[in-house]
mmCIF file of C-alpha atoms in Angstrom:
data_model
loop_
_atom_site.group_PDB
_atom_site.id
_atom_site.type_symbol
_atom_site.label_atom_id
_atom_site.label_comp_id
_atom_site.label_asym_id
_atom_site.label_seq_id
_atom_site.Cartn_x
_atom_site.Cartn_y
_atom_site.Cartn_z
ATOM 1 C CA GLY A 1 -14.530 0.041 9.368
ATOM 2 C CA ALA A 2 -11.532 -2.189 9.418
ATOM 3 C CA VAL A 3 -8.625 -0.536 11.219
ATOM 4 C CA VAL A 4 -4.860 -1.861 11.298
ATOM 5 C CA SER A 5 -2.523 -0.661 13.947
ATOM 6 C CA GLN A 6 1.199 -0.749 13.369
ATOM 7 C CA HIS A 7 3.790 -0.182 16.060
ATOM 8 C CA PRO A 8 6.287 1.421 16.422
ATOM 9 C CA SER A 9 5.814 4.297 13.947
ATOM 10 C CA ARG A 10 9.639 5.151 14.079
ATOM 11 C CA VAL A 11 12.513 3.195 15.532
ATOM 12 C CA ILE A 12 16.246 3.816 15.379
ATOM 13 C CA CYS A 13 18.650 0.796 16.019
ATOM 14 C CA LYS A 14 22.192 0.039 16.002
ATOM 15 C CA SER A 15 23.642 -2.210 13.361
ATOM 16 C CA GLY A 16 23.705 -5.815 14.333
ATOM 17 C CA THR A 17 20.665 -5.567 16.547
ATOM 18 C CA SER A 18 17.117 -6.959 15.824
ATOM 19 C CA VAL A 19 13.882 -4.841 15.580
ATOM 20 C CA LYS A 20 10.311 -6.169 15.897
ATOM 21 C CA ILE A 21 7.489 -4.435 14.060
ATOM 22 C CA GLU A 22 3.865 -5.345 14.958
ATOM 23 C CA CYS A 23 0.783 -5.243 12.836
ATOM 24 C CA ARG A 24 -2.667 -5.578 14.532
ATOM 25 C CA SER A 25 -6.056 -5.795 13.062
ATOM 26 C CA LEU A 26 -8.232 -3.879 15.889
ATOM 27 C CA ASP A 27 -11.848 -4.821 14.846
ATOM 28 C CA PHE A 28 -11.566 -7.805 12.565
ATOM 29 C CA GLN A 29 -9.905 -10.991 12.174
ATOM 30 C CA ALA A 30 -7.149 -11.260 9.439
ATOM 31 C CA THR A 31 -6.284 -14.710 8.332
ATOM 32 C CA THR A 32 -3.846 -13.142 5.960
ATOM 33 C CA MET A 33 -1.524 -10.006 6.334
ATOM 34 C CA PHE A 34 0.979 -8.566 3.912
ATOM 35 C CA TRP A 35 4.364 -6.944 4.470
ATOM 36 C CA TYR A 36 5.624 -4.114 2.256
ATOM 37 C CA ARG A 37 8.717 -2.170 1.908
ATOM 38 C CA GLN A 38 8.959 1.175 0.592
ATOM 39 C CA PHE A 39 12.283 2.828 -0.444
ATOM 40 C CA PRO A 40 12.355 6.660 -0.466
ATOM 41 C CA LYS A 41 10.452 8.211 -3.188
ATOM 42 C CA GLN A 42 9.595 4.687 -4.649
ATOM 43 C CA SER A 43 6.667 2.456 -4.653
ATOM 44 C CA LEU A 44 5.723 -0.343 -2.391
ATOM 45 C CA MET A 45 7.104 -3.718 -2.830
ATOM 46 C CA LEU A 46 5.592 -6.877 -1.397
ATOM 47 C CA MET A 47 7.898 -8.581 0.780
ATOM 48 C CA ALA A 48 5.784 -11.573 2.249
ATOM 49 C CA THR A 49 2.459 -12.944 2.843
ATOM 50 C CA SER A 50 1.813 -13.891 6.476
ATOM 51 C CA ASN A 51 -0.672 -16.481 7.020
ATOM 52 C CA GLU A 52 -2.047 -17.099 10.465
ATOM 53 C CA GLY A 53 -1.019 -20.463 11.945
ATOM 54 C CA SER A 54 1.434 -21.253 9.091
ATOM 55 C CA LYS A 55 4.788 -20.343 7.590
ATOM 56 C CA ALA A 56 4.900 -16.952 5.685
ATOM 57 C CA THR A 57 5.267 -16.864 1.926
ATOM 58 C CA TYR A 58 8.199 -14.706 0.767
ATOM 59 C CA GLU A 59 8.565 -12.938 -2.615
ATOM 60 C CA GLN A 60 11.614 -13.679 -4.614
ATOM 61 C CA GLY A 61 14.740 -11.949 -3.328
ATOM 62 C CA VAL A 62 13.461 -11.498 0.131
ATOM 63 C CA GLU A 63 15.732 -13.152 2.864
ATOM 64 C CA LYS A 64 13.516 -15.289 4.916
ATOM 65 C CA ASP A 65 16.094 -15.465 7.784
ATOM 66 C CA LYS A 66 16.566 -11.896 7.856
ATOM 67 C CA PHE A 67 12.921 -10.792 7.733
ATOM 68 C CA LEU A 68 11.204 -13.216 10.219
ATOM 69 C CA ILE A 69 7.463 -13.147 10.062
ATOM 70 C CA ASN A 70 5.168 -14.603 12.823
ATOM 71 C CA HIS A 71 1.426 -14.744 12.507
ATOM 72 C CA ALA A 72 0.450 -16.309 15.840
ATOM 73 C CA SER A 73 -3.148 -14.899 16.040
ATOM 74 C CA LEU A 74 -5.974 -13.794 13.794
ATOM 75 C CA THR A 75 -5.229 -10.370 14.900
ATOM 76 C CA LEU A 76 -1.456 -9.949 15.011
ATOM 77 C CA SER A 77 1.550 -10.362 12.757
ATOM 78 C CA THR A 78 5.149 -9.409 13.568
ATOM 79 C CA LEU A 79 8.071 -8.715 11.316
ATOM 80 C CA THR A 80 11.303 -8.931 12.898
ATOM 81 C CA VAL A 81 14.451 -7.546 11.072
ATOM 82 C CA THR A 82 17.441 -9.597 12.299
ATOM 83 C CA SER A 83 20.912 -8.389 12.525
ATOM 84 C CA ALA A 84 19.849 -5.028 10.972
ATOM 85 C CA HIS A 85 22.137 -2.971 8.775
ATOM 86 C CA PRO A 86 22.033 0.469 7.245
ATOM 87 C CA GLU A 87 20.616 -0.908 4.076
ATOM 88 C CA ASP A 88 17.622 -2.307 5.858
ATOM 89 C CA SER A 89 16.686 1.289 6.658
ATOM 90 C CA SER A 90 13.295 1.805 4.980
ATOM 91 C CA PHE A 91 9.546 2.330 5.385
ATOM 92 C CA TYR A 92 7.993 -0.863 6.221
ATOM 93 C CA ILE A 93 3.979 -1.126 5.947
ATOM 94 C CA CYS A 94 1.784 -3.957 6.639
ATOM 95 C CA SER A 95 -1.857 -4.581 5.433
ATOM 96 C CA ALA A 96 -4.505 -7.027 6.600
ATOM 97 C CA ARG A 97 -7.082 -8.851 4.643
ATOM 98 C CA GLU A 98 -10.621 -8.886 6.280
ATOM 99 C CA PHE A 99 -12.259 -12.183 6.159
ATOM 100 C CA GLY A 100 -15.017 -12.025 3.623
ATOM 101 C CA GLY A 101 -14.041 -8.278 2.751
ATOM 102 C CA LEU A 102 -12.149 -6.853 -0.137
ATOM 103 C CA TYR A 103 -8.631 -8.062 -0.454
ATOM 104 C CA GLY A 104 -5.589 -6.645 1.231
ATOM 105 C CA TYR A 105 -6.928 -3.099 1.281
ATOM 106 C CA THR A 106 -6.593 -1.847 4.808
ATOM 107 C CA PHE A 107 -2.950 -0.574 5.680
ATOM 108 C CA GLY A 108 -1.011 0.291 8.858
ATOM 109 C CA SER A 109 0.274 3.642 9.181
ATOM 110 C CA GLY A 110 3.921 2.194 8.590
ATOM 111 C CA THR A 111 7.138 2.011 10.445
ATOM 112 C CA ARG A 112 10.244 4.152 9.627
ATOM 113 C CA LEU A 113 13.139 2.031 10.472
ATOM 114 C CA THR A 114 16.632 3.796 10.553
ATOM 115 C CA VAL A 115 19.702 1.536 11.352
ATOM 116 C CA VAL A 116 22.736 3.599 12.466
ATOM 117 C CA GLY B 1 1.865 -11.060 -13.861
ATOM 118 C CA ASP B 2 -0.054 -8.191 -12.609
ATOM 119 C CA SER B 3 1.224 -4.656 -13.102
ATOM 120 C CA VAL B 4 0.066 -1.127 -12.731
ATOM 121 C CA THR B 5 1.369 1.756 -14.696
ATOM 122 C CA GLN B 6 0.866 5.231 -13.442
ATOM 123 C CA MET B 7 1.498 8.749 -15.030
ATOM 124 C CA GLU B 8 4.951 10.001 -14.198
ATOM 125 C CA GLY B 9 5.222 12.962 -11.915
ATOM 126 C CA PRO B 10 5.709 15.104 -10.407
ATOM 127 C CA VAL B 11 2.736 17.091 -11.143
ATOM 128 C CA THR B 12 2.710 20.678 -10.041
ATOM 129 C CA LEU B 13 -0.937 22.644 -10.265
ATOM 130 C CA SER B 14 -2.253 25.767 -9.026
ATOM 131 C CA GLU B 15 -5.057 25.838 -6.583
ATOM 132 C CA GLU B 16 -8.493 25.149 -8.008
ATOM 133 C CA ALA B 17 -7.014 23.548 -11.179
ATOM 134 C CA PHE B 18 -8.318 20.324 -12.685
ATOM 135 C CA LEU B 19 -6.313 17.161 -11.769
ATOM 136 C CA THR B 20 -6.077 13.966 -13.717
ATOM 137 C CA ILE B 21 -3.614 11.185 -12.936
ATOM 138 C CA ASN B 22 -3.576 8.288 -15.330
ATOM 139 C CA CYS B 23 -3.480 4.836 -14.415
ATOM 140 C CA THR B 24 -3.632 1.647 -16.482
ATOM 141 C CA TYR B 25 -3.323 -1.974 -15.368
ATOM 142 C CA THR B 26 -2.779 -5.552 -16.667
ATOM 143 C CA ALA B 27 -4.097 -8.450 -14.608
ATOM 144 C CA THR B 28 -4.883 -12.176 -15.244
ATOM 145 C CA GLY B 29 -7.893 -12.197 -13.065
ATOM 146 C CA TYR B 30 -10.770 -9.919 -12.030
ATOM 147 C CA PRO B 31 -8.973 -7.264 -10.018
ATOM 148 C CA SER B 32 -10.312 -4.597 -7.694
ATOM 149 C CA LEU B 33 -8.777 -1.175 -8.199
ATOM 150 C CA PHE B 34 -7.673 1.370 -5.621
ATOM 151 C CA TRP B 35 -6.302 4.729 -5.291
ATOM 152 C CA TYR B 36 -4.251 5.414 -2.137
ATOM 153 C CA VAL B 37 -2.651 8.700 -0.783
ATOM 154 C CA GLN B 38 0.351 9.013 1.190
ATOM 155 C CA TYR B 39 1.098 12.397 3.058
ATOM 156 C CA PRO B 40 4.730 13.030 3.966
ATOM 157 C CA GLY B 41 6.030 10.857 6.653
ATOM 158 C CA GLU B 42 2.809 9.012 6.817
ATOM 159 C CA GLY B 43 1.429 5.629 5.882
ATOM 160 C CA LEU B 44 -1.166 4.728 3.040
ATOM 161 C CA GLN B 45 -4.705 5.824 3.409
ATOM 162 C CA LEU B 46 -7.201 4.485 1.008
ATOM 163 C CA LEU B 47 -8.688 7.170 -0.918
ATOM 164 C CA LEU B 48 -11.182 5.371 -3.231
ATOM 165 C CA LYS B 49 -11.998 1.882 -4.651
ATOM 166 C CA ALA B 50 -14.032 0.031 -7.481
ATOM 167 C CA THR B 51 -14.461 -3.529 -7.425
ATOM 168 C CA LYS B 52 -15.932 -4.377 -10.896
ATOM 169 C CA ALA B 53 -16.173 -2.785 -14.235
ATOM 170 C CA ASP B 54 -17.990 0.475 -14.851
ATOM 171 C CA ASP B 55 -17.876 1.238 -11.030
ATOM 172 C CA LYS B 56 -17.009 4.750 -9.855
ATOM 173 C CA GLY B 57 -15.120 5.326 -6.741
ATOM 174 C CA SER B 58 -15.467 8.580 -5.116
ATOM 175 C CA ASN B 59 -14.133 10.376 -2.001
ATOM 176 C CA LYS B 60 -13.308 13.921 -0.848
ATOM 177 C CA GLY B 61 -14.076 15.143 -4.350
ATOM 178 C CA PHE B 62 -11.746 12.688 -6.140
ATOM 179 C CA GLU B 63 -13.289 10.165 -8.362
ATOM 180 C CA ALA B 64 -12.191 7.303 -10.609
ATOM 181 C CA THR B 65 -14.147 4.969 -12.925
ATOM 182 C CA TYR B 66 -13.054 1.297 -13.441
ATOM 183 C CA ARG B 67 -12.861 1.072 -17.385
ATOM 184 C CA LYS B 68 -12.441 -2.630 -18.354
ATOM 185 C CA GLU B 69 -12.233 -1.834 -21.916
ATOM 186 C CA THR B 70 -9.262 0.396 -21.636
ATOM 187 C CA THR B 71 -7.935 -1.318 -18.444
ATOM 188 C CA SER B 72 -7.784 1.970 -16.899
ATOM 189 C CA PHE B 73 -8.698 3.809 -13.543
ATOM 190 C CA HIS B 74 -7.792 7.282 -13.833
ATOM 191 C CA LEU B 75 -7.952 9.769 -10.903
ATOM 192 C CA GLU B 76 -9.731 13.049 -11.319
ATOM 193 C CA LYS B 77 -10.642 16.001 -9.141
ATOM 194 C CA GLY B 78 -12.387 19.103 -10.422
ATOM 195 C CA SER B 79 -10.626 21.641 -8.166
ATOM 196 C CA VAL B 80 -7.465 20.663 -6.247
ATOM 197 C CA GLN B 81 -6.416 22.348 -2.876
ATOM 198 C CA VAL B 82 -3.121 22.955 -1.278
ATOM 199 C CA SER B 83 -4.046 20.266 1.137
ATOM 200 C CA ASP B 84 -4.311 17.609 -1.660
ATOM 201 C CA SER B 85 -0.274 17.934 -2.129
ATOM 202 C CA ALA B 86 0.803 14.353 -1.518
ATOM 203 C CA VAL B 87 1.931 11.204 -3.380
ATOM 204 C CA TYR B 88 -0.850 9.086 -4.904
ATOM 205 C CA PHE B 89 -0.587 5.505 -5.743
ATOM 206 C CA CYS B 90 -2.886 3.437 -8.117
ATOM 207 C CA ALA B 91 -3.124 -0.223 -7.159
ATOM 208 C CA LEU B 92 -5.064 -3.422 -7.829
ATOM 209 C CA SER B 93 -5.733 -6.523 -5.701
ATOM 210 C CA ASP B 94 -6.266 -9.628 -7.632
ATOM 211 C CA ARG B 95 -8.174 -12.405 -5.850
ATOM 212 C CA ASP B 96 -6.696 -14.780 -8.470
ATOM 213 C CA ASN B 97 -3.257 -13.830 -7.007
ATOM 214 C CA ALA B 98 -4.169 -14.508 -3.372
ATOM 215 C CA GLY B 99 -5.256 -10.919 -2.828
ATOM 216 C CA LYS B 100 -1.773 -9.399 -3.062
ATOM 217 C CA SER B 101 -1.791 -5.740 -3.863
ATOM 218 C CA THR B 102 0.425 -4.524 -6.865
ATOM 219 C CA PHE B 103 1.310 -0.896 -6.724
ATOM 220 C CA GLY B 104 1.998 1.758 -9.411
ATOM 221 C CA ASP B 105 5.199 3.751 -8.835
ATOM 222 C CA GLY B 106 3.235 6.747 -7.357
ATOM 223 C CA THR B 107 2.634 10.309 -8.547
ATOM 224 C CA THR B 108 3.754 13.290 -6.522
ATOM 225 C CA LEU B 109 1.304 16.189 -6.632
ATOM 226 C CA THR B 110 2.220 19.523 -5.521
ATOM 227 C CA VAL B 111 -0.483 22.186 -5.358
ATOM 228 C CA LYS B 112 0.462 25.854 -5.128
ATOM 229 C CA PRO B 113 -1.581 28.684 -3.615
#
């Protein structure tokens, strides 16, 4: 079945640095990927929709310049947290939509970001 | 907009007890419905899904039926195990909303031996 690989699974970075998170669809092409953020003991909030070959669509309240999304190929989307601050510490999860399949139901394993 | 309302937790059960986690939804289009499970420190795993009214999704002893008339998708399991302890999320994906997933707040289940 459809598999989504997310890397890294955990990352610790210093305040002010940038961190890149990768989301890959391993055995299918994904024209659309979604990035979610999960705060401790809370649900998932959609941050942005990543579209291959075009600009990402951000949800209201999400800073485009802080959370840079690049979807350069049909199997890879990246989320870069720029100038990270402790309040950016969270669990980030991507999901990929398989062309012709159900919408957005295959998730990566998530990335735990801790900014110190 | 779309929304998902889940039964508040936490839920604590003894092993072999019957589980029900209620989930209701509102959607403008014709959504597909999902239950996801998240074990501590891990990402989301798809537990089961249903794509149209009256469909029943089932997996690992869990099941849920897509009820359009009551806009519900309640999760049930006849006999829970300690290993079922996790957070369960009800979600919908609405193809009229570009396929975005909308999640409920999650229900924490703890099963005691």
